Structures are given as structure tokens and as C-alpha cells.
Short mmCIF file of N, CA and C in Angstrom, two decimals:
data_model
loop_
_atom_site.label_atom_id
_atom_site.label_comp_id
_atom_site.label_asym_id
_atom_site.label_seq_id
_atom_site.Cartn_x
_atom_site.Cartn_y
_atom_site.Cartn_z
N MET A 7 -14.00 -12.20 60.15
CA MET A 7 -15.20 -12.25 60.97
C MET A 7 -15.03 -13.31 62.03
N SER A 8 -14.98 -12.93 63.29
CA SER A 8 -14.67 -13.90 64.34
C SER A 8 -15.87 -14.77 64.69
N ASP A 9 -17.02 -14.20 65.00
CA ASP A 9 -18.18 -14.99 65.34
C ASP A 9 -19.04 -15.18 64.11
N SER A 10 -18.71 -16.24 63.34
CA SER A 10 -19.45 -16.47 62.11
C SER A 10 -19.48 -17.96 61.80
N LEU A 11 -20.40 -18.32 60.93
CA LEU A 11 -20.51 -19.67 60.40
C LEU A 11 -20.18 -19.61 58.92
N VAL A 12 -19.80 -20.75 58.34
CA VAL A 12 -19.42 -20.80 56.93
C VAL A 12 -20.24 -21.87 56.23
N PHE A 13 -20.74 -21.55 55.03
CA PHE A 13 -21.38 -22.51 54.15
C PHE A 13 -20.57 -22.56 52.87
N MET A 14 -20.17 -23.75 52.46
CA MET A 14 -19.38 -23.89 51.24
C MET A 14 -20.29 -23.97 50.02
N MET A 15 -20.11 -23.04 49.11
CA MET A 15 -20.83 -23.01 47.83
C MET A 15 -19.82 -23.46 46.77
N GLY A 16 -19.62 -24.76 46.68
CA GLY A 16 -18.55 -25.25 45.83
C GLY A 16 -17.23 -24.81 46.43
N GLU A 17 -16.46 -24.04 45.66
CA GLU A 17 -15.16 -23.55 46.13
C GLU A 17 -15.29 -22.28 46.97
N PHE A 18 -16.45 -21.65 46.95
CA PHE A 18 -16.64 -20.35 47.58
C PHE A 18 -17.15 -20.50 49.01
N GLU A 19 -16.54 -19.77 49.93
CA GLU A 19 -16.98 -19.72 51.32
C GLU A 19 -17.96 -18.58 51.51
N ALA A 20 -19.19 -18.92 51.89
CA ALA A 20 -20.17 -17.89 52.25
C ALA A 20 -20.17 -17.80 53.78
N THR A 21 -19.82 -16.63 54.31
CA THR A 21 -19.68 -16.43 55.75
C THR A 21 -20.90 -15.70 56.29
N PHE A 22 -21.36 -16.14 57.49
CA PHE A 22 -22.56 -15.59 58.10
C PHE A 22 -22.30 -15.19 59.54
N PRO A 23 -22.35 -13.89 59.85
CA PRO A 23 -22.17 -13.46 61.24
C PRO A 23 -23.26 -14.07 62.13
N THR A 24 -22.89 -14.43 63.34
CA THR A 24 -23.86 -15.04 64.26
C THR A 24 -24.58 -14.01 65.13
N ASP A 25 -24.31 -12.72 64.90
CA ASP A 25 -24.96 -11.67 65.71
C ASP A 25 -26.27 -11.20 65.11
N ARG A 26 -26.84 -11.96 64.18
CA ARG A 26 -28.09 -11.56 63.54
C ARG A 26 -28.90 -12.80 63.18
N LYS A 27 -30.11 -12.56 62.70
CA LYS A 27 -30.98 -13.64 62.24
C LYS A 27 -31.01 -13.60 60.72
N TYR A 28 -31.63 -14.62 60.12
CA TYR A 28 -31.67 -14.74 58.66
C TYR A 28 -33.07 -15.13 58.20
N ALA A 29 -33.44 -14.66 57.00
CA ALA A 29 -34.73 -15.01 56.40
C ALA A 29 -34.49 -16.02 55.29
N LYS A 30 -35.51 -16.81 54.98
CA LYS A 30 -35.36 -17.83 53.95
C LYS A 30 -35.13 -17.23 52.57
N ASN A 31 -35.43 -15.94 52.39
CA ASN A 31 -35.15 -15.30 51.10
C ASN A 31 -33.73 -14.73 51.06
N HIS A 32 -32.87 -15.22 51.95
CA HIS A 32 -31.43 -14.92 51.97
C HIS A 32 -31.09 -13.48 52.32
N MET A 33 -31.89 -12.95 53.23
CA MET A 33 -31.57 -11.64 53.82
C MET A 33 -31.20 -11.86 55.28
N TRP A 34 -30.27 -11.01 55.77
CA TRP A 34 -29.96 -11.01 57.20
C TRP A 34 -30.78 -9.94 57.88
N ALA A 35 -31.00 -10.13 59.18
CA ALA A 35 -31.78 -9.19 59.99
C ALA A 35 -31.02 -8.93 61.28
N GLN A 36 -30.62 -7.68 61.49
CA GLN A 36 -29.87 -7.33 62.69
C GLN A 36 -30.67 -6.34 63.52
N PRO A 37 -30.93 -6.67 64.80
CA PRO A 37 -31.66 -5.73 65.65
C PRO A 37 -30.93 -4.39 65.77
N GLN A 38 -31.70 -3.31 65.66
CA GLN A 38 -31.20 -1.94 65.82
C GLN A 38 -32.16 -1.23 66.77
N GLY A 39 -32.06 -1.51 68.05
CA GLY A 39 -33.05 -0.97 68.99
C GLY A 39 -34.37 -1.67 68.77
N ASP A 40 -35.42 -0.89 68.45
CA ASP A 40 -36.73 -1.50 68.23
C ASP A 40 -37.02 -1.78 66.75
N THR A 41 -36.01 -1.69 65.91
CA THR A 41 -36.17 -2.03 64.49
C THR A 41 -35.17 -3.14 64.13
N TYR A 42 -35.36 -3.70 62.95
CA TYR A 42 -34.39 -4.63 62.37
C TYR A 42 -33.85 -4.03 61.09
N ARG A 43 -32.55 -4.12 60.90
CA ARG A 43 -31.90 -3.70 59.65
C ARG A 43 -31.70 -4.97 58.81
N PHE A 44 -32.04 -4.90 57.52
CA PHE A 44 -31.96 -6.04 56.62
C PHE A 44 -30.96 -5.81 55.49
N GLY A 45 -30.33 -6.88 55.05
CA GLY A 45 -29.43 -6.85 53.90
C GLY A 45 -29.31 -8.25 53.32
N PHE A 46 -28.57 -8.38 52.24
CA PHE A 46 -28.39 -9.68 51.59
C PHE A 46 -27.30 -10.49 52.26
N SER A 47 -27.55 -11.78 52.43
CA SER A 47 -26.52 -12.67 52.98
C SER A 47 -25.44 -12.92 51.94
N ALA A 48 -24.32 -13.46 52.39
CA ALA A 48 -23.21 -13.79 51.48
C ALA A 48 -23.66 -14.78 50.42
N TYR A 49 -24.58 -15.67 50.77
CA TYR A 49 -25.12 -16.65 49.82
C TYR A 49 -25.81 -15.92 48.66
N ALA A 50 -26.68 -14.97 49.00
CA ALA A 50 -27.41 -14.21 47.96
C ALA A 50 -26.45 -13.40 47.11
N VAL A 51 -25.49 -12.73 47.74
CA VAL A 51 -24.55 -11.88 47.00
C VAL A 51 -23.72 -12.73 46.04
N ARG A 52 -23.32 -13.92 46.48
CA ARG A 52 -22.53 -14.81 45.61
C ARG A 52 -23.36 -15.25 44.39
N LEU A 53 -24.63 -15.55 44.60
CA LEU A 53 -25.47 -15.98 43.48
C LEU A 53 -25.76 -14.81 42.53
N LEU A 54 -25.95 -13.63 43.08
CA LEU A 54 -26.23 -12.46 42.24
C LEU A 54 -25.00 -12.03 41.45
N GLN A 55 -23.86 -11.98 42.08
CA GLN A 55 -22.60 -11.52 41.51
C GLN A 55 -22.70 -10.12 40.90
N ASP A 56 -22.05 -9.19 41.50
CA ASP A 56 -21.90 -7.83 40.99
C ASP A 56 -23.23 -7.11 40.76
N VAL A 57 -23.89 -6.75 41.86
CA VAL A 57 -25.14 -5.98 41.80
C VAL A 57 -24.83 -4.60 41.24
N TYR A 58 -25.58 -4.18 40.22
CA TYR A 58 -25.34 -2.85 39.66
C TYR A 58 -26.59 -1.98 39.58
N PHE A 59 -27.76 -2.50 39.94
CA PHE A 59 -28.97 -1.68 39.89
C PHE A 59 -29.93 -2.15 40.97
N LEU A 60 -30.51 -1.19 41.70
CA LEU A 60 -31.46 -1.47 42.76
C LEU A 60 -32.57 -0.45 42.65
N ASP A 61 -33.82 -0.89 42.76
CA ASP A 61 -34.94 0.03 42.67
C ASP A 61 -36.03 -0.41 43.64
N TRP A 62 -36.63 0.53 44.36
CA TRP A 62 -37.72 0.23 45.27
C TRP A 62 -39.04 0.63 44.63
N SER A 63 -40.05 -0.23 44.73
CA SER A 63 -41.36 0.06 44.12
C SER A 63 -42.34 0.65 45.14
N ILE A 64 -41.87 0.86 46.38
CA ILE A 64 -42.69 1.45 47.44
C ILE A 64 -41.88 2.56 48.10
N ASP A 65 -42.56 3.40 48.87
CA ASP A 65 -41.89 4.48 49.60
C ASP A 65 -42.07 4.27 51.10
N ALA A 66 -41.03 4.56 51.86
CA ALA A 66 -41.11 4.49 53.32
C ALA A 66 -41.69 5.79 53.85
N PRO A 67 -42.42 5.76 54.95
CA PRO A 67 -42.82 4.60 55.73
C PRO A 67 -44.05 3.93 55.12
N VAL A 68 -44.10 2.60 55.28
CA VAL A 68 -45.24 1.84 54.76
C VAL A 68 -45.33 0.50 55.51
N ALA A 69 -46.56 0.04 55.68
CA ALA A 69 -46.77 -1.27 56.30
C ALA A 69 -46.48 -2.36 55.26
N LEU A 70 -45.74 -3.37 55.68
CA LEU A 70 -45.39 -4.48 54.79
C LEU A 70 -46.03 -5.77 55.27
N ARG A 71 -46.36 -6.62 54.31
CA ARG A 71 -46.75 -7.99 54.60
C ARG A 71 -45.59 -8.88 54.15
N GLU A 72 -45.32 -9.94 54.89
CA GLU A 72 -44.29 -10.87 54.48
C GLU A 72 -44.57 -11.32 53.05
N ARG A 73 -43.52 -11.36 52.23
CA ARG A 73 -43.54 -11.77 50.82
C ARG A 73 -44.17 -10.73 49.88
N MET A 74 -44.42 -9.53 50.38
CA MET A 74 -44.94 -8.44 49.54
C MET A 74 -43.80 -7.94 48.64
N GLU A 75 -44.09 -7.70 47.37
CA GLU A 75 -43.06 -7.19 46.46
C GLU A 75 -42.72 -5.76 46.85
N ILE A 76 -41.40 -5.49 46.98
CA ILE A 76 -40.98 -4.16 47.43
C ILE A 76 -40.00 -3.48 46.48
N GLY A 77 -39.48 -4.22 45.49
CA GLY A 77 -38.52 -3.60 44.58
C GLY A 77 -37.93 -4.63 43.64
N SER A 78 -36.83 -4.22 42.99
CA SER A 78 -36.14 -5.12 42.07
C SER A 78 -34.64 -4.85 42.11
N ILE A 79 -33.90 -5.85 41.65
CA ILE A 79 -32.45 -5.77 41.65
C ILE A 79 -31.93 -6.38 40.36
N GLU A 80 -30.84 -5.81 39.86
CA GLU A 80 -30.19 -6.38 38.67
C GLU A 80 -28.72 -6.55 38.98
N SER A 81 -28.19 -7.65 38.47
CA SER A 81 -26.77 -7.94 38.66
C SER A 81 -26.24 -8.61 37.41
N LYS A 82 -24.97 -8.94 37.47
CA LYS A 82 -24.32 -9.63 36.36
C LYS A 82 -25.03 -10.95 36.04
N LYS A 83 -25.53 -11.65 37.06
CA LYS A 83 -26.10 -12.98 36.88
C LYS A 83 -27.62 -13.04 36.87
N ALA A 84 -28.30 -12.03 37.40
CA ALA A 84 -29.75 -12.16 37.57
C ALA A 84 -30.45 -10.81 37.59
N GLU A 85 -31.72 -10.87 37.25
CA GLU A 85 -32.64 -9.76 37.39
C GLU A 85 -33.78 -10.33 38.22
N SER A 86 -34.09 -9.70 39.33
CA SER A 86 -35.02 -10.33 40.25
C SER A 86 -35.87 -9.32 40.98
N ASP A 87 -37.10 -9.72 41.31
CA ASP A 87 -37.94 -8.92 42.18
C ASP A 87 -37.50 -9.15 43.62
N LEU A 88 -37.71 -8.16 44.46
CA LEU A 88 -37.38 -8.28 45.89
C LEU A 88 -38.67 -8.30 46.69
N TYR A 89 -38.68 -9.14 47.73
CA TYR A 89 -39.87 -9.31 48.55
C TYR A 89 -39.54 -9.07 50.02
N ALA A 90 -40.54 -8.57 50.76
CA ALA A 90 -40.36 -8.32 52.19
C ALA A 90 -40.10 -9.64 52.91
N PRO A 91 -39.03 -9.70 53.71
CA PRO A 91 -38.73 -10.93 54.43
C PRO A 91 -39.65 -11.17 55.63
N VAL A 92 -40.29 -10.11 56.13
CA VAL A 92 -41.17 -10.19 57.30
C VAL A 92 -42.29 -9.16 57.15
N SER A 93 -43.30 -9.27 58.00
CA SER A 93 -44.33 -8.24 58.10
C SER A 93 -43.86 -7.22 59.14
N GLY A 94 -44.25 -5.97 58.94
CA GLY A 94 -43.88 -4.91 59.87
C GLY A 94 -44.00 -3.55 59.19
N GLN A 95 -43.41 -2.54 59.79
CA GLN A 95 -43.47 -1.17 59.28
C GLN A 95 -42.11 -0.80 58.69
N LEU A 96 -42.03 -0.71 57.36
CA LEU A 96 -40.79 -0.28 56.71
C LEU A 96 -40.57 1.18 57.07
N THR A 97 -39.44 1.49 57.69
CA THR A 97 -39.20 2.85 58.16
C THR A 97 -38.23 3.62 57.27
N THR A 98 -37.23 2.95 56.70
CA THR A 98 -36.24 3.67 55.90
C THR A 98 -35.50 2.73 54.95
N PHE A 99 -35.06 3.31 53.85
CA PHE A 99 -34.18 2.61 52.90
C PHE A 99 -32.78 3.17 53.03
N ASN A 100 -31.79 2.38 52.66
CA ASN A 100 -30.41 2.85 52.58
C ASN A 100 -30.30 3.63 51.26
N GLU A 101 -30.52 4.93 51.32
CA GLU A 101 -30.59 5.78 50.12
C GLU A 101 -29.30 5.75 49.30
N GLU A 102 -28.16 5.56 49.96
CA GLU A 102 -26.88 5.56 49.25
C GLU A 102 -26.80 4.44 48.21
N LEU A 103 -27.53 3.34 48.45
CA LEU A 103 -27.47 2.22 47.51
C LEU A 103 -28.17 2.53 46.19
N LEU A 104 -29.12 3.46 46.20
CA LEU A 104 -29.84 3.77 44.96
C LEU A 104 -28.92 4.37 43.90
N SER A 105 -27.99 5.21 44.32
CA SER A 105 -27.07 5.80 43.35
C SER A 105 -25.84 4.91 43.12
N ASP A 106 -25.48 4.11 44.13
CA ASP A 106 -24.31 3.24 44.00
C ASP A 106 -24.52 1.98 44.84
N PRO A 107 -25.08 0.92 44.24
CA PRO A 107 -25.35 -0.31 45.00
C PRO A 107 -24.13 -1.20 45.22
N SER A 108 -22.93 -0.72 44.89
CA SER A 108 -21.74 -1.56 45.00
C SER A 108 -21.45 -2.00 46.44
N ALA A 109 -21.93 -1.25 47.45
CA ALA A 109 -21.71 -1.66 48.84
C ALA A 109 -22.33 -3.03 49.12
N ILE A 110 -23.37 -3.38 48.37
CA ILE A 110 -23.97 -4.72 48.52
C ILE A 110 -22.92 -5.78 48.21
N ASN A 111 -22.10 -5.53 47.22
CA ASN A 111 -21.08 -6.49 46.80
C ASN A 111 -19.89 -6.54 47.76
N VAL A 112 -19.45 -5.38 48.24
CA VAL A 112 -18.18 -5.31 48.97
C VAL A 112 -18.33 -5.24 50.49
N ASP A 113 -19.50 -4.82 51.00
CA ASP A 113 -19.66 -4.68 52.44
C ASP A 113 -21.09 -5.08 52.84
N LYS A 114 -21.47 -6.29 52.43
CA LYS A 114 -22.86 -6.75 52.57
C LYS A 114 -23.40 -6.72 53.99
N TYR A 115 -22.55 -6.90 55.01
CA TYR A 115 -23.03 -6.97 56.39
C TYR A 115 -22.94 -5.64 57.13
N ASN A 116 -22.52 -4.59 56.45
CA ASN A 116 -22.45 -3.26 57.08
C ASN A 116 -23.04 -2.20 56.15
N ALA A 117 -22.21 -1.53 55.35
CA ALA A 117 -22.67 -0.43 54.50
C ALA A 117 -23.66 -0.90 53.43
N GLY A 118 -23.69 -2.19 53.12
CA GLY A 118 -24.59 -2.72 52.09
C GLY A 118 -25.98 -3.06 52.58
N TRP A 119 -26.35 -2.60 53.78
CA TRP A 119 -27.71 -2.87 54.27
C TRP A 119 -28.75 -2.24 53.35
N LEU A 120 -29.94 -2.85 53.27
CA LEU A 120 -30.97 -2.42 52.33
C LEU A 120 -32.03 -1.51 52.94
N PHE A 121 -32.63 -1.92 54.06
CA PHE A 121 -33.74 -1.18 54.66
C PHE A 121 -33.90 -1.58 56.12
N GLU A 122 -34.75 -0.79 56.83
CA GLU A 122 -35.07 -1.09 58.22
C GLU A 122 -36.57 -1.25 58.38
N ILE A 123 -36.95 -2.21 59.22
CA ILE A 123 -38.36 -2.49 59.49
C ILE A 123 -38.58 -2.48 60.99
N ALA A 124 -39.61 -1.71 61.42
CA ALA A 124 -40.00 -1.67 62.84
C ALA A 124 -41.24 -2.55 63.02
N GLN A 125 -41.56 -2.83 64.26
CA GLN A 125 -42.76 -3.62 64.59
C GLN A 125 -42.77 -4.94 63.80
N VAL A 126 -41.61 -5.58 63.74
CA VAL A 126 -41.48 -6.85 63.03
C VAL A 126 -42.36 -7.88 63.72
N GLU A 127 -43.17 -8.57 62.94
CA GLU A 127 -44.08 -9.58 63.49
C GLU A 127 -43.40 -10.94 63.51
N LEU A 128 -43.03 -11.39 64.71
CA LEU A 128 -42.41 -12.68 64.90
C LEU A 128 -43.26 -13.48 65.89
N ASN A 129 -43.29 -14.81 65.71
CA ASN A 129 -43.99 -15.62 66.70
C ASN A 129 -43.02 -16.02 67.81
N ASP A 130 -43.44 -16.85 68.74
CA ASP A 130 -42.59 -17.23 69.87
C ASP A 130 -41.29 -17.90 69.45
N GLN A 131 -41.30 -18.60 68.34
CA GLN A 131 -40.09 -19.25 67.84
C GLN A 131 -39.23 -18.32 66.99
N GLY A 132 -39.65 -17.07 66.83
CA GLY A 132 -38.88 -16.12 66.04
C GLY A 132 -39.20 -16.15 64.56
N ALA A 133 -40.13 -17.03 64.14
CA ALA A 133 -40.46 -17.14 62.72
C ALA A 133 -41.00 -15.80 62.23
N PRO A 134 -40.74 -15.40 61.01
CA PRO A 134 -40.09 -16.15 59.94
C PRO A 134 -38.56 -16.02 59.91
N LEU A 135 -37.97 -15.48 60.97
CA LEU A 135 -36.51 -15.35 60.97
C LEU A 135 -35.86 -16.58 61.59
N LEU A 136 -34.71 -16.96 61.04
CA LEU A 136 -33.98 -18.15 61.47
C LEU A 136 -32.72 -17.77 62.22
N SER A 137 -32.32 -18.61 63.15
CA SER A 137 -31.02 -18.43 63.79
C SER A 137 -29.95 -18.72 62.74
N PRO A 138 -28.70 -18.30 62.95
CA PRO A 138 -27.64 -18.63 61.98
C PRO A 138 -27.54 -20.14 61.73
N GLU A 139 -27.69 -20.94 62.77
CA GLU A 139 -27.60 -22.40 62.61
C GLU A 139 -28.77 -22.94 61.79
N GLU A 140 -29.98 -22.41 62.03
CA GLU A 140 -31.15 -22.84 61.24
C GLU A 140 -30.99 -22.41 59.78
N TYR A 141 -30.43 -21.22 59.56
CA TYR A 141 -30.21 -20.74 58.20
C TYR A 141 -29.22 -21.64 57.46
N LEU A 142 -28.17 -22.07 58.14
CA LEU A 142 -27.20 -22.98 57.55
C LEU A 142 -27.87 -24.29 57.13
N LYS A 143 -28.75 -24.81 57.96
CA LYS A 143 -29.50 -26.03 57.61
C LYS A 143 -30.38 -25.78 56.40
N HIS A 144 -31.02 -24.60 56.36
CA HIS A 144 -31.86 -24.23 55.21
C HIS A 144 -31.01 -24.20 53.93
N LEU A 145 -29.81 -23.63 54.00
CA LEU A 145 -28.93 -23.57 52.83
C LEU A 145 -28.55 -24.97 52.36
N GLU A 146 -28.27 -25.85 53.29
CA GLU A 146 -27.94 -27.23 52.91
C GLU A 146 -29.10 -27.87 52.14
N GLN A 147 -30.33 -27.55 52.53
CA GLN A 147 -31.51 -28.10 51.86
C GLN A 147 -31.71 -27.51 50.46
N VAL A 148 -31.44 -26.22 50.29
CA VAL A 148 -31.72 -25.58 48.99
C VAL A 148 -30.52 -25.61 48.04
N TRP A 149 -29.31 -25.90 48.53
CA TRP A 149 -28.10 -25.82 47.72
C TRP A 149 -28.15 -26.77 46.52
N GLU A 150 -28.67 -27.98 46.70
CA GLU A 150 -28.72 -28.94 45.59
C GLU A 150 -29.58 -28.40 44.44
N VAL A 151 -30.74 -27.87 44.77
CA VAL A 151 -31.63 -27.29 43.75
C VAL A 151 -30.95 -26.09 43.10
N THR A 152 -30.29 -25.25 43.92
CA THR A 152 -29.60 -24.07 43.41
C THR A 152 -28.52 -24.47 42.41
N GLN A 153 -27.74 -25.49 42.72
CA GLN A 153 -26.68 -25.94 41.82
C GLN A 153 -27.26 -26.42 40.48
N ARG A 154 -28.38 -27.14 40.54
CA ARG A 154 -29.01 -27.61 39.29
C ARG A 154 -29.48 -26.42 38.46
N THR A 155 -30.02 -25.41 39.12
CA THR A 155 -30.48 -24.20 38.42
C THR A 155 -29.32 -23.49 37.77
N ILE A 156 -28.22 -23.34 38.51
CA ILE A 156 -27.04 -22.67 37.97
C ILE A 156 -26.49 -23.43 36.75
N LYS A 157 -26.37 -24.75 36.89
CA LYS A 157 -25.87 -25.55 35.77
C LYS A 157 -26.78 -25.48 34.57
N GLY A 158 -28.10 -25.45 34.82
CA GLY A 158 -29.07 -25.33 33.73
C GLY A 158 -28.91 -24.01 32.99
N GLN A 159 -28.66 -22.93 33.74
CA GLN A 159 -28.46 -21.61 33.11
C GLN A 159 -27.18 -21.60 32.29
N MET A 160 -26.14 -22.29 32.78
CA MET A 160 -24.86 -22.31 32.06
C MET A 160 -24.96 -23.13 30.78
N ASN A 161 -25.89 -24.09 30.73
CA ASN A 161 -26.01 -24.95 29.56
C ASN A 161 -26.97 -24.41 28.52
N GLN A 162 -27.52 -23.24 28.75
CA GLN A 162 -28.47 -22.66 27.77
C GLN A 162 -27.73 -22.04 26.61
#
């Protein structure tokens, strides 16, 4: 990846393309005309490790509110609810992931995209989406807490 930033997760390099924005819930957002396509960042994929089940609790098209529960995901390391990264109109899901979510693991920035949202509500500063540089700063802030959580899970 030529135009990208890197965040070190211990020994692991999490790479972030600079041609998109990022949400604090570790999803990337790439403009696709008048919609945004969303997927999991390398940081999220590394923490999840080996996603094997994905389920949506809503059907497209539907209006979303930021932080609205939209589905769930299961992986080797975690079982988690999924929340809308922004408000807008959910237009489509990546249907291929429902039968085989492995693209999330192997091609997170392309074939592993999750869904598309139109009419994304952003303010003048682009909130709630972050630039790649702002996302890197956010990761630096949350990484310490994340490491403590991981170590706590390993010590159970």
C-alpha cells in the first residue's frame, strides 16, 4: 500500500490507506460517488482475528442513527454487536460476506467492505469521521486501554 499510514500494535503493523476517512468504532469510510462504503480497519481486524460469522439485524434500505445497533460479528477472539458509524441512509450490504465473511480477514480494504450509506450526516469538520492522521492519534489514545483489556482476557 503506497499511500498509507502505519500504527504499531505491539509487533503487528496495522496499515491505513490515506484515501479514506475513519470512524472511532474502527471502520473505514471511502467515498463512492454520493455514498460512503464502510469496512473494518486493520486495527479492528487484528483485534477480532479470523472473522467467521456476520449477521445484520436490519434490512437495507433503512435510515440509520449514529451508534444504532445494526448487526453482530463473531471471530476467534470476540463476539460483538455492530453499530452504525454515522447517521444516514443505509443503501446496501455486501451480501457475499454473509455466506463467507473471510474477505474481512484477507482483503479488508476492498472485497471485505461491509455496507454503503448515502446521505451521510457530517458537520463542517467532517465529524464523526476522522482523517487518517486523526484516526492514528485516536488509536494512540485507545491502545493502552486495549492492551490492558487484551492482557486481562489472557489472564482469565
